[in-house]
C-alpha positions as semicolon CSV with decimal commas, in nm:
position;residue;x (nm);y (nm);z (nm)
1;M;-1,430;-0,200;0,439
2;G;-1,619;-0,137;0,738
3;E;-1,570;0,105;1,034
4;K;-1,224;0,274;1,099
5;E;-1,262;0,149;1,474
6;D;-1,275;-0,217;1,356
7;G;-0,935;-0,218;1,189
8;A;-0,836;-0,244;0,818
9;F;-0,729;-0,554;0,581
10;L;-0,503;-0,571;0,315
11;L;-0,585;-0,870;0,073
12;L;-0,298;-0,978;-0,159
13;G;-0,338;-1,225;-0,420
14;P;-0,136;-1,371;-0,714
15;R;-0,126;-1,233;-1,031
16;K;-0,369;-1,329;-1,280
17;R;-0,619;-1,423;-1,001
18;R;-0,967;-1,414;-1,115
19;W;-1,224;-1,283;-0,863
20;Y;-1,569;-1,409;-0,848
21;F;-1,750;-1,071;-0,921
22;S;-1,528;-0,990;-1,190
23;D;-1,403;-1,147;-1,546
24;R;-1,076;-0,924;-1,531
25;E;-0,724;-1,054;-1,410
26;A;-0,553;-0,919;-1,132
27;E;-0,224;-0,739;-1,186
28;I;0,088;-0,657;-0,968
29;F;0,191;-0,323;-0,881
30;P;0,461;-0,151;-0,677
31;L;0,358;-0,070;-0,325
32;S;0,495;0,031;0,009
33;I;0,298;0,061;0,300
34;K;0,427;0,184;0,633
35;I;0,206;0,080;0,972
36;N;0,205;0,304;1,275
37;N;0,576;0,400;1,197
38;Q;0,688;0,072;1,294
39;K;0,648;-0,177;1,023
40;N;0,694;-0,169;0,644
41;I;0,553;-0,398;0,394
42;E;0,690;-0,373;0,030
43;L;0,545;-0,560;-0,294
44;D;0,777;-0,494;-0,617
45;E;0,700;-0,534;-0,950
46;K;0,765;-0,917;-0,973
47;G;0,522;-0,974;-0,653
48;K;0,781;-1,018;-0,394
49;I;0,665;-0,901;-0,055
50;T;0,948;-0,778;0,216
51;L;0,838;-0,704;0,581
52;E;1,062;-0,511;0,766
53;K;1,046;-0,372;1,132
54;T;1,156;0,012;1,139
55;T;1,382;0,122;1,442
56;S;1,251;0,483;1,457
């Protein structure tokens, strides 16, 4: 992924997406990410993404 100082990237794709280097299809799993205690990114079991700015 690179050096920590260069930042990080989150790659989200559609269900059943197939990458060039694999014969497996992508699956969806619930996910919750908090960024610098300022933003939340949530992904539910159906693939719906929610972006939220936190107030704390």
